[in-house]
Amino acid sequence: MSLIELLKKQGYHIVGGHSAIKPCLWLGRSLKGKGACYKSHFYGISSHLCMQMTPCIACNQRCLHCWRPVEEPFAVKAWDRPEAIIEGCLREQRRFITGYGGILESDKQRWEEAFKPKHAAISLVGEPTLYPYLDELVHQLSNMGMSTFIVTNGTRPEALEKVTPSQLYMSLDAPDRETYMKACNPAVDLWDKVNESLEVLGARKNRRAIRLTLVKGVNMKDPEGYAALIKKAMPDYVEVKAYMHLGYSRNRLPRDAMPKHEEVMAFSKKVADAAGYRLASDVELSRVVLLSKDGGKKAIK
């Protein structure tokens, strides 16, 4: 079964030749007044106004903890223009929002608002920096009045130098090269590129965040090593999150590779102490901790 067929089976809506969008679990819960994503708690993002999408379903890593079918290769034949991707994603977003209108639990005001998303989370599947027009995509979304997150694996520092999202996220899933090769399983060694990206983040003035996804028995070790790498980038925020035993990752990792929230908290404190950060917030349900330089947090505008 091809990657596109597998993604469709999982509820992804394919847009054009290489992009995708999928309704987030928290979007539906938010529409029913049953909670919001941890990004709402950390950054003030309204879950029912968030469009979760990607301009590239291909990826250059095969991370053990990824819940997507990363083993399936995907080659892009021709790149779609940003305006076509945005139009297609908005169309699909509105299509699945429509279905909530007939649910009695839905908050009708939120439902009406959801047809005009205010935030694009460019973090769904694949590696967005592989898309050659990512900077144009972000610029067009910004001109539409939407805030943007880009979540990248940090393997293309040259792309990070050009993009200007509302917040630039970089995943940091290892404290050293050996652990990186095991946890992220790239086809070729990209550890030097990851370190270059940390330097790029350190030179940027826009909001930056680093995310650690902790997998017991794989990369949940050496908090001082993570701290040394974080110091290269000096991001505004550091998210320390538990690996979640979901999707295709269940074929690669045992359930006990998923740390408990208290374990994430303890590891976060060690990273914070070594890097000079402070605890800003945490969400136990998502097993995630937010660190910042001053222990504060600021909503995205």
mmCIF file of C-alpha atoms in Angstrom:
data_model
loop_
_atom_site.group_PDB
_atom_site.id
_atom_site.type_symbol
_atom_site.label_atom_id
_atom_site.label_comp_id
_atom_site.label_asym_id
_atom_site.label_seq_id
_atom_site.Cartn_x
_atom_site.Cartn_y
_atom_site.Cartn_z
ATOM 1 C CA MET A 1 0.000 0.000 0.000
ATOM 2 C CA SER A 2 1.399 3.428 -0.960
ATOM 3 C CA LEU A 3 2.026 6.236 1.538
ATOM 4 C CA ILE A 4 -0.919 8.225 0.180
ATOM 5 C CA GLU A 5 -3.240 5.227 0.539
ATOM 6 C CA LEU A 6 -2.044 4.635 4.100
ATOM 7 C CA LEU A 7 -2.537 8.297 5.022
ATOM 8 C CA LYS A 8 -6.033 8.347 3.548
ATOM 9 C CA LYS A 9 -6.854 5.235 5.574
ATOM 10 C CA GLN A 10 -5.778 7.150 8.699
ATOM 11 C CA GLY A 11 -8.071 10.079 7.936
ATOM 12 C CA TYR A 12 -5.661 12.414 6.166
ATOM 13 C CA HIS A 13 -7.062 14.553 3.348
ATOM 14 C CA ILE A 14 -4.540 14.696 0.484
ATOM 15 C CA VAL A 15 -4.214 18.090 -1.200
ATOM 16 C CA GLY A 16 -2.641 18.275 -4.641
ATOM 17 C CA GLY A 17 0.355 16.053 -5.283
ATOM 18 C CA HIS A 18 2.225 16.165 -1.964
ATOM 19 C CA SER A 19 0.330 18.113 0.729
ATOM 20 C CA ALA A 20 -2.138 16.981 3.367
ATOM 21 C CA ILE A 21 -4.474 18.181 6.098
ATOM 22 C CA LYS A 22 -6.154 16.336 8.941
ATOM 23 C CA PRO A 23 -8.612 17.460 11.611
ATOM 24 C CA CYS A 24 -6.918 17.394 14.984
ATOM 25 C CA LEU A 25 -8.504 15.479 17.859
ATOM 26 C CA TRP A 26 -8.507 18.705 19.857
ATOM 27 C CA LEU A 27 -10.343 20.621 17.133
ATOM 28 C CA GLY A 28 -13.343 18.354 17.587
ATOM 29 C CA ARG A 29 -13.134 18.523 21.368
ATOM 30 C CA SER A 30 -12.869 22.307 21.269
ATOM 31 C CA LEU A 31 -15.948 22.565 19.062
ATOM 32 C CA LYS A 32 -17.833 20.587 21.699
ATOM 33 C CA GLY A 33 -16.435 22.655 24.568
ATOM 34 C CA LYS A 34 -14.486 19.665 25.901
ATOM 35 C CA GLY A 35 -10.998 21.076 26.214
ATOM 36 C CA ALA A 36 -8.152 22.348 24.082
ATOM 37 C CA CYS A 37 -4.695 21.340 22.904
ATOM 38 C CA TYR A 38 -1.684 22.067 25.084
ATOM 39 C CA LYS A 39 -0.738 24.756 22.519
ATOM 40 C CA SER A 40 -3.779 26.617 23.785
ATOM 41 C CA HIS A 41 -2.449 26.452 27.349
ATOM 42 C CA PHE A 42 1.084 27.380 26.313
ATOM 43 C CA TYR A 43 0.601 29.858 23.467
ATOM 44 C CA GLY A 44 -3.046 30.905 23.406
ATOM 45 C CA ILE A 45 -3.897 29.026 20.186
ATOM 46 C CA SER A 46 -7.646 28.363 19.890
ATOM 47 C CA SER A 47 -7.951 24.716 18.883
ATOM 48 C CA HIS A 48 -11.145 25.201 16.864
ATOM 49 C CA LEU A 49 -9.397 27.906 14.813
ATOM 50 C CA CYS A 50 -6.295 25.834 14.064
ATOM 51 C CA MET A 51 -5.608 24.253 10.656
ATOM 52 C CA GLN A 52 -3.177 21.339 10.935
ATOM 53 C CA MET A 53 -1.465 20.769 7.582
ATOM 54 C CA THR A 54 1.749 19.995 5.740
ATOM 55 C CA PRO A 55 3.072 21.058 2.333
ATOM 56 C CA CYS A 56 5.148 17.876 2.038
ATOM 57 C CA ILE A 57 4.235 14.374 3.177
ATOM 58 C CA ALA A 58 7.739 13.082 2.391
ATOM 59 C CA CYS A 59 10.350 12.932 5.147
ATOM 60 C CA ASN A 60 14.126 12.444 5.290
ATOM 61 C CA GLN A 61 14.026 10.709 8.706
ATOM 62 C CA ARG A 62 12.318 7.547 9.928
ATOM 63 C CA CYS A 63 11.996 8.301 13.628
ATOM 64 C CA LEU A 64 11.166 5.363 15.869
ATOM 65 C CA HIS A 65 8.659 7.449 17.844
ATOM 66 C CA CYS A 66 6.758 8.805 14.822
ATOM 67 C CA TRP A 67 3.179 7.561 14.644
ATOM 68 C CA ARG A 68 3.147 7.963 10.848
ATOM 69 C CA PRO A 69 4.061 5.204 8.331
ATOM 70 C CA VAL A 70 7.576 6.591 7.800
ATOM 71 C CA GLU A 71 8.823 3.315 6.315
ATOM 72 C CA GLU A 72 6.896 4.003 3.099
ATOM 73 C CA PRO A 73 8.935 6.024 0.562
ATOM 74 C CA PHE A 74 7.410 8.950 -1.303
ATOM 75 C CA ALA A 75 8.855 10.867 -4.246
ATOM 76 C CA VAL A 76 7.478 14.244 -5.316
ATOM 77 C CA LYS A 77 7.064 14.462 -9.086
ATOM 78 C CA ALA A 78 6.279 18.192 -9.315
ATOM 79 C CA TRP A 79 5.881 20.896 -6.666
ATOM 80 C CA ASP A 80 2.504 22.622 -6.262
ATOM 81 C CA ARG A 81 2.371 26.387 -5.814
ATOM 82 C CA PRO A 82 1.644 27.792 -2.305
ATOM 83 C CA GLU A 83 -1.676 29.353 -3.320
ATOM 84 C CA ALA A 84 -2.955 26.004 -4.588
ATOM 85 C CA ILE A 85 -1.942 24.287 -1.332
ATOM 86 C CA ILE A 86 -3.607 26.960 0.823
ATOM 87 C CA GLU A 87 -6.802 26.901 -1.236
ATOM 88 C CA GLY A 88 -6.967 23.109 -1.078
ATOM 89 C CA CYS A 89 -6.275 22.951 2.659
ATOM 90 C CA LEU A 90 -8.898 25.579 3.475
ATOM 91 C CA ARG A 91 -11.426 23.755 1.300
ATOM 92 C CA GLU A 92 -10.805 20.455 3.087
ATOM 93 C CA GLN A 93 -10.775 22.136 6.517
ATOM 94 C CA ARG A 94 -14.211 23.646 5.850
ATOM 95 C CA ARG A 95 -15.480 20.352 4.491
ATOM 96 C CA PHE A 96 -14.832 18.427 7.682
ATOM 97 C CA ILE A 97 -15.899 21.371 9.871
ATOM 98 C CA THR A 98 -19.292 21.227 8.151
ATOM 99 C CA GLY A 99 -19.988 17.823 9.673
ATOM 100 C CA TYR A 100 -19.897 19.207 13.211
ATOM 101 C CA GLY A 101 -22.858 21.483 12.459
ATOM 102 C CA GLY A 102 -25.290 18.613 12.908
ATOM 103 C CA ILE A 103 -23.861 17.451 16.246
ATOM 104 C CA LEU A 104 -25.956 18.582 19.219
ATOM 105 C CA GLU A 105 -22.867 18.924 21.429
ATOM 106 C CA SER A 106 -21.245 21.443 19.077
ATOM 107 C CA ASP A 107 -20.958 25.045 20.225
ATOM 108 C CA LYS A 108 -22.645 26.862 17.346
ATOM 109 C CA GLN A 109 -20.634 30.056 17.759
ATOM 110 C CA ARG A 110 -17.352 28.150 17.714
ATOM 111 C CA TRP A 111 -18.578 26.109 14.768
ATOM 112 C CA GLU A 112 -19.246 29.261 12.748
ATOM 113 C CA GLU A 113 -15.859 30.714 13.739
ATOM 114 C CA ALA A 114 -14.068 27.523 12.712
ATOM 115 C CA PHE A 115 -14.797 28.127 9.024
ATOM 116 C CA LYS A 116 -12.220 30.932 9.149
ATOM 117 C CA PRO A 117 -9.108 29.421 10.802
ATOM 118 C CA LYS A 118 -6.702 31.877 12.394
ATOM 119 C CA HIS A 119 -3.699 29.600 12.813
ATOM 120 C CA ALA A 120 -1.810 27.162 10.594
ATOM 121 C CA ALA A 121 0.156 24.407 12.321
ATOM 122 C CA ILE A 122 2.583 23.281 9.629
ATOM 123 C CA SER A 123 3.430 20.096 11.447
ATOM 124 C CA LEU A 124 1.167 17.283 10.361
ATOM 125 C CA VAL A 125 3.312 14.673 8.627
ATOM 126 C CA GLY A 126 6.552 14.701 6.655
ATOM 127 C CA GLU A 127 9.240 17.409 6.757
ATOM 128 C CA PRO A 128 7.909 20.833 5.666
ATOM 129 C CA THR A 129 11.333 22.302 4.863
ATOM 130 C CA LEU A 130 11.617 19.871 1.938
ATOM 131 C CA TYR A 131 8.979 22.029 0.218
ATOM 132 C CA PRO A 132 10.960 24.590 -1.827
ATOM 133 C CA TYR A 133 8.378 27.394 -1.527
ATOM 134 C CA LEU A 134 7.838 27.180 2.223
ATOM 135 C CA ASP A 135 8.796 30.829 2.756
ATOM 136 C CA GLU A 136 6.187 31.915 0.197
ATOM 137 C CA LEU A 137 3.573 29.668 1.808
ATOM 138 C CA VAL A 138 4.158 31.236 5.228
ATOM 139 C CA HIS A 139 4.125 34.736 3.753
ATOM 140 C CA GLN A 140 0.777 34.140 2.048
ATOM 141 C CA LEU A 141 -0.769 32.680 5.199
ATOM 142 C CA SER A 142 0.485 35.701 7.178
ATOM 143 C CA ASN A 143 -1.068 38.064 4.632
ATOM 144 C CA MET A 144 -4.379 36.263 5.232
ATOM 145 C CA GLY A 145 -4.147 37.173 8.925
ATOM 146 C CA MET A 146 -3.146 33.702 10.091
ATOM 147 C CA SER A 147 -0.411 32.939 12.621
ATOM 148 C CA THR A 148 1.899 30.072 11.710
ATOM 149 C CA PHE A 149 3.972 27.387 13.421
ATOM 150 C CA ILE A 150 6.566 25.428 11.484
ATOM 151 C CA VAL A 151 7.734 22.193 13.087
ATOM 152 C CA THR A 152 10.968 20.971 11.521
ATOM 153 C CA ASN A 153 13.430 18.186 12.224
ATOM 154 C CA GLY A 154 16.276 20.648 11.691
ATOM 155 C CA THR A 155 17.952 18.794 8.835
ATOM 156 C CA ARG A 156 17.725 21.693 6.362
ATOM 157 C CA PRO A 157 19.331 24.742 8.002
ATOM 158 C CA GLU A 158 19.384 26.634 4.698
ATOM 159 C CA ALA A 159 15.586 26.553 4.621
ATOM 160 C CA LEU A 160 15.315 27.769 8.223
ATOM 161 C CA GLU A 161 17.334 30.859 7.346
ATOM 162 C CA LYS A 162 14.576 31.974 4.940
ATOM 163 C CA VAL A 163 11.293 31.247 6.704
ATOM 164 C CA THR A 164 9.590 33.707 9.089
ATOM 165 C CA PRO A 165 6.706 31.933 10.866
ATOM 166 C CA SER A 166 5.056 33.229 14.040
ATOM 167 C CA GLN A 167 6.983 30.517 15.869
ATOM 168 C CA LEU A 168 9.681 28.222 14.551
ATOM 169 C CA TYR A 169 9.749 24.823 16.220
ATOM 170 C CA MET A 170 12.678 22.459 15.933
ATOM 171 C CA SER A 171 12.645 18.882 17.141
ATOM 172 C CA LEU A 172 15.728 17.806 19.068
ATOM 173 C CA ASP A 173 15.452 14.092 19.680
ATOM 174 C CA ALA A 174 18.975 13.185 20.769
ATOM 175 C CA PRO A 175 21.813 14.593 22.875
ATOM 176 C CA ASP A 176 24.524 13.057 20.645
ATOM 177 C CA ARG A 177 25.173 11.597 17.195
ATOM 178 C CA GLU A 178 24.897 7.920 18.179
ATOM 179 C CA THR A 179 21.519 8.432 19.831
ATOM 180 C CA TYR A 180 20.347 10.534 16.890
ATOM 181 C CA MET A 181 21.114 7.760 14.414
ATOM 182 C CA LYS A 182 19.194 5.275 16.569
ATOM 183 C CA ALA A 183 16.187 7.446 17.422
ATOM 184 C CA CYS A 184 15.711 9.301 14.115
ATOM 185 C CA ASN A 185 17.018 6.585 11.780
ATOM 186 C CA PRO A 186 17.891 8.842 8.813
ATOM 187 C CA ALA A 187 18.999 7.281 5.528
ATOM 188 C CA VAL A 188 22.241 9.295 5.813
ATOM 189 C CA ASP A 189 23.871 10.929 8.833
ATOM 190 C CA LEU A 190 22.296 14.393 9.228
ATOM 191 C CA TRP A 191 23.531 15.147 12.752
ATOM 192 C CA ASP A 192 25.824 17.945 11.553
ATOM 193 C CA LYS A 193 22.854 19.559 9.795
ATOM 194 C CA VAL A 194 20.864 19.415 13.034
ATOM 195 C CA ASN A 195 23.667 21.244 14.813
ATOM 196 C CA GLU A 196 23.828 23.835 12.019
ATOM 197 C CA SER A 197 20.116 24.426 12.469
ATOM 198 C CA LEU A 198 20.615 25.050 16.183
ATOM 199 C CA GLU A 199 23.116 27.753 15.231
ATOM 200 C CA VAL A 200 20.608 29.234 12.769
ATOM 201 C CA LEU A 201 17.958 29.366 15.477
ATOM 202 C CA GLY A 202 20.427 31.075 17.777
ATOM 203 C CA ALA A 203 20.863 33.877 15.240
ATOM 204 C CA ARG A 204 17.131 34.374 14.635
ATOM 205 C CA LYS A 205 15.081 37.129 16.281
ATOM 206 C CA ASN A 206 11.607 35.640 15.795
ATOM 207 C CA ARG A 207 9.987 33.274 18.329
ATOM 208 C CA ARG A 208 11.717 29.932 18.511
ATOM 209 C CA ALA A 209 10.998 26.709 20.337
ATOM 210 C CA ILE A 210 12.809 23.403 20.700
ATOM 211 C CA ARG A 211 10.876 20.229 21.339
ATOM 212 C CA LEU A 212 12.307 17.115 22.974
ATOM 213 C CA THR A 213 10.279 13.922 22.495
ATOM 214 C CA LEU A 214 11.420 11.497 25.185
ATOM 215 C CA VAL A 215 11.487 7.754 24.536
ATOM 216 C CA LYS A 216 12.483 5.534 27.455
ATOM 217 C CA GLY A 217 15.323 3.214 26.567
ATOM 218 C CA VAL A 218 16.218 5.249 23.466
ATOM 219 C CA ASN A 219 16.854 8.974 23.994
ATOM 220 C CA MET A 220 15.688 9.762 27.533
ATOM 221 C CA LYS A 221 19.192 10.252 28.868
ATOM 222 C CA ASP A 222 21.948 12.834 29.328
ATOM 223 C CA PRO A 223 19.886 15.945 30.175
ATOM 224 C CA GLU A 224 23.131 17.914 30.346
ATOM 225 C CA GLY A 225 23.855 16.908 26.736
ATOM 226 C CA TYR A 226 20.466 18.238 25.634
ATOM 227 C CA ALA A 227 21.092 21.420 27.629
ATOM 228 C CA ALA A 228 24.409 22.047 25.857
ATOM 229 C CA LEU A 229 22.651 21.798 22.491
ATOM 230 C CA ILE A 230 19.783 24.014 23.642
ATOM 231 C CA LYS A 231 22.321 26.680 24.607
ATOM 232 C CA LYS A 232 23.405 26.862 20.958
ATOM 233 C CA ALA A 233 19.928 28.001 19.945
ATOM 234 C CA MET A 234 18.777 29.785 23.136
ATOM 235 C CA PRO A 235 15.120 29.436 22.087
ATOM 236 C CA ASP A 236 12.292 31.318 23.767
ATOM 237 C CA TYR A 237 10.717 28.008 24.773
ATOM 238 C CA VAL A 238 11.662 24.380 25.250
ATOM 239 C CA GLU A 239 8.941 21.737 25.182
ATOM 240 C CA VAL A 240 9.766 18.419 26.815
ATOM 241 C CA LYS A 241 7.174 15.846 25.823
ATOM 242 C CA ALA A 242 6.618 12.145 26.338
ATOM 243 C CA TYR A 243 6.587 9.816 23.375
ATOM 244 C CA MET A 244 3.016 8.578 22.944
ATOM 245 C CA HIS A 245 2.442 4.926 22.032
ATOM 246 C CA LEU A 246 0.216 5.594 19.026
ATOM 247 C CA GLY A 247 -0.134 4.724 15.335
ATOM 248 C CA TYR A 248 2.704 3.026 13.533
ATOM 249 C CA SER A 249 5.166 3.665 16.360
ATOM 250 C CA ARG A 250 3.532 0.714 18.114
ATOM 251 C CA ASN A 251 5.249 -1.530 15.549
ATOM 252 C CA ARG A 252 8.655 -0.149 16.534
ATOM 253 C CA LEU A 253 8.492 0.530 20.252
ATOM 254 C CA PRO A 254 6.959 -1.166 23.303
ATOM 255 C CA ARG A 255 4.297 0.576 25.353
ATOM 256 C CA ASP A 256 6.663 0.996 28.304
ATOM 257 C CA ALA A 257 8.841 3.280 26.137
ATOM 258 C CA MET A 258 6.236 5.948 26.930
ATOM 259 C CA PRO A 259 7.340 7.921 30.034
ATOM 260 C CA LYS A 260 4.887 8.995 32.705
ATOM 261 C CA HIS A 261 4.223 12.683 33.294
ATOM 262 C CA GLU A 262 6.152 12.723 36.538
ATOM 263 C CA GLU A 263 9.155 11.232 34.721
ATOM 264 C CA VAL A 264 8.921 13.954 32.071
ATOM 265 C CA MET A 265 8.725 16.563 34.841
ATOM 266 C CA ALA A 266 11.842 15.198 36.553
ATOM 267 C CA PHE A 267 13.822 15.079 33.297
ATOM 268 C CA SER A 268 12.623 18.582 32.371
ATOM 269 C CA LYS A 269 13.914 19.960 35.654
ATOM 270 C CA LYS A 270 17.368 18.520 34.996
ATOM 271 C CA VAL A 271 17.408 20.034 31.478
ATOM 272 C CA ALA A 272 16.175 23.374 32.804
ATOM 273 C CA ASP A 273 18.780 23.512 35.557
ATOM 274 C CA ALA A 274 21.605 22.689 33.146
ATOM 275 C CA ALA A 275 20.428 25.063 30.398
ATOM 276 C CA GLY A 276 19.437 27.995 32.620
ATOM 277 C CA TYR A 277 15.687 27.757 31.968
ATOM 278 C CA ARG A 278 12.702 27.684 34.298
ATOM 279 C CA LEU A 279 9.450 25.746 34.428
ATOM 280 C CA ALA A 280 6.711 27.792 32.753
ATOM 281 C CA SER A 281 3.798 25.350 32.510
ATOM 282 C CA ASP A 282 2.809 21.726 32.044
ATOM 283 C CA VAL A 283 -0.177 19.717 30.820
ATOM 284 C CA GLU A 284 -0.430 16.307 32.461
ATOM 285 C CA LEU A 285 -2.936 14.892 29.961
ATOM 286 C CA SER A 286 -0.464 15.454 27.104
ATOM 287 C CA ARG A 287 2.582 14.609 29.269
ATOM 288 C CA VAL A 288 4.322 17.805 28.215
ATOM 289 C CA VAL A 289 6.309 20.459 30.087
ATOM 290 C CA LEU A 290 7.097 23.986 28.935
ATOM 291 C CA LEU A 291 10.358 25.689 29.862
ATOM 292 C CA SER A 292 11.212 29.326 29.236
ATOM 293 C CA LYS A 293 14.068 31.662 30.073
ATOM 294 C CA ASP A 294 12.091 33.591 32.699
ATOM 295 C CA GLY A 295 9.452 31.045 33.650
ATOM 296 C CA GLY A 296 6.780 32.992 31.765
ATOM 297 C CA LYS A 297 4.807 32.393 28.589
ATOM 298 C CA LYS A 298 3.349 34.720 25.983
ATOM 299 C CA ALA A 299 0.434 34.155 23.628
ATOM 300 C CA ILE A 300 0.950 34.173 19.878
ATOM 301 C CA LYS A 301 -0.501 37.268 18.215
#
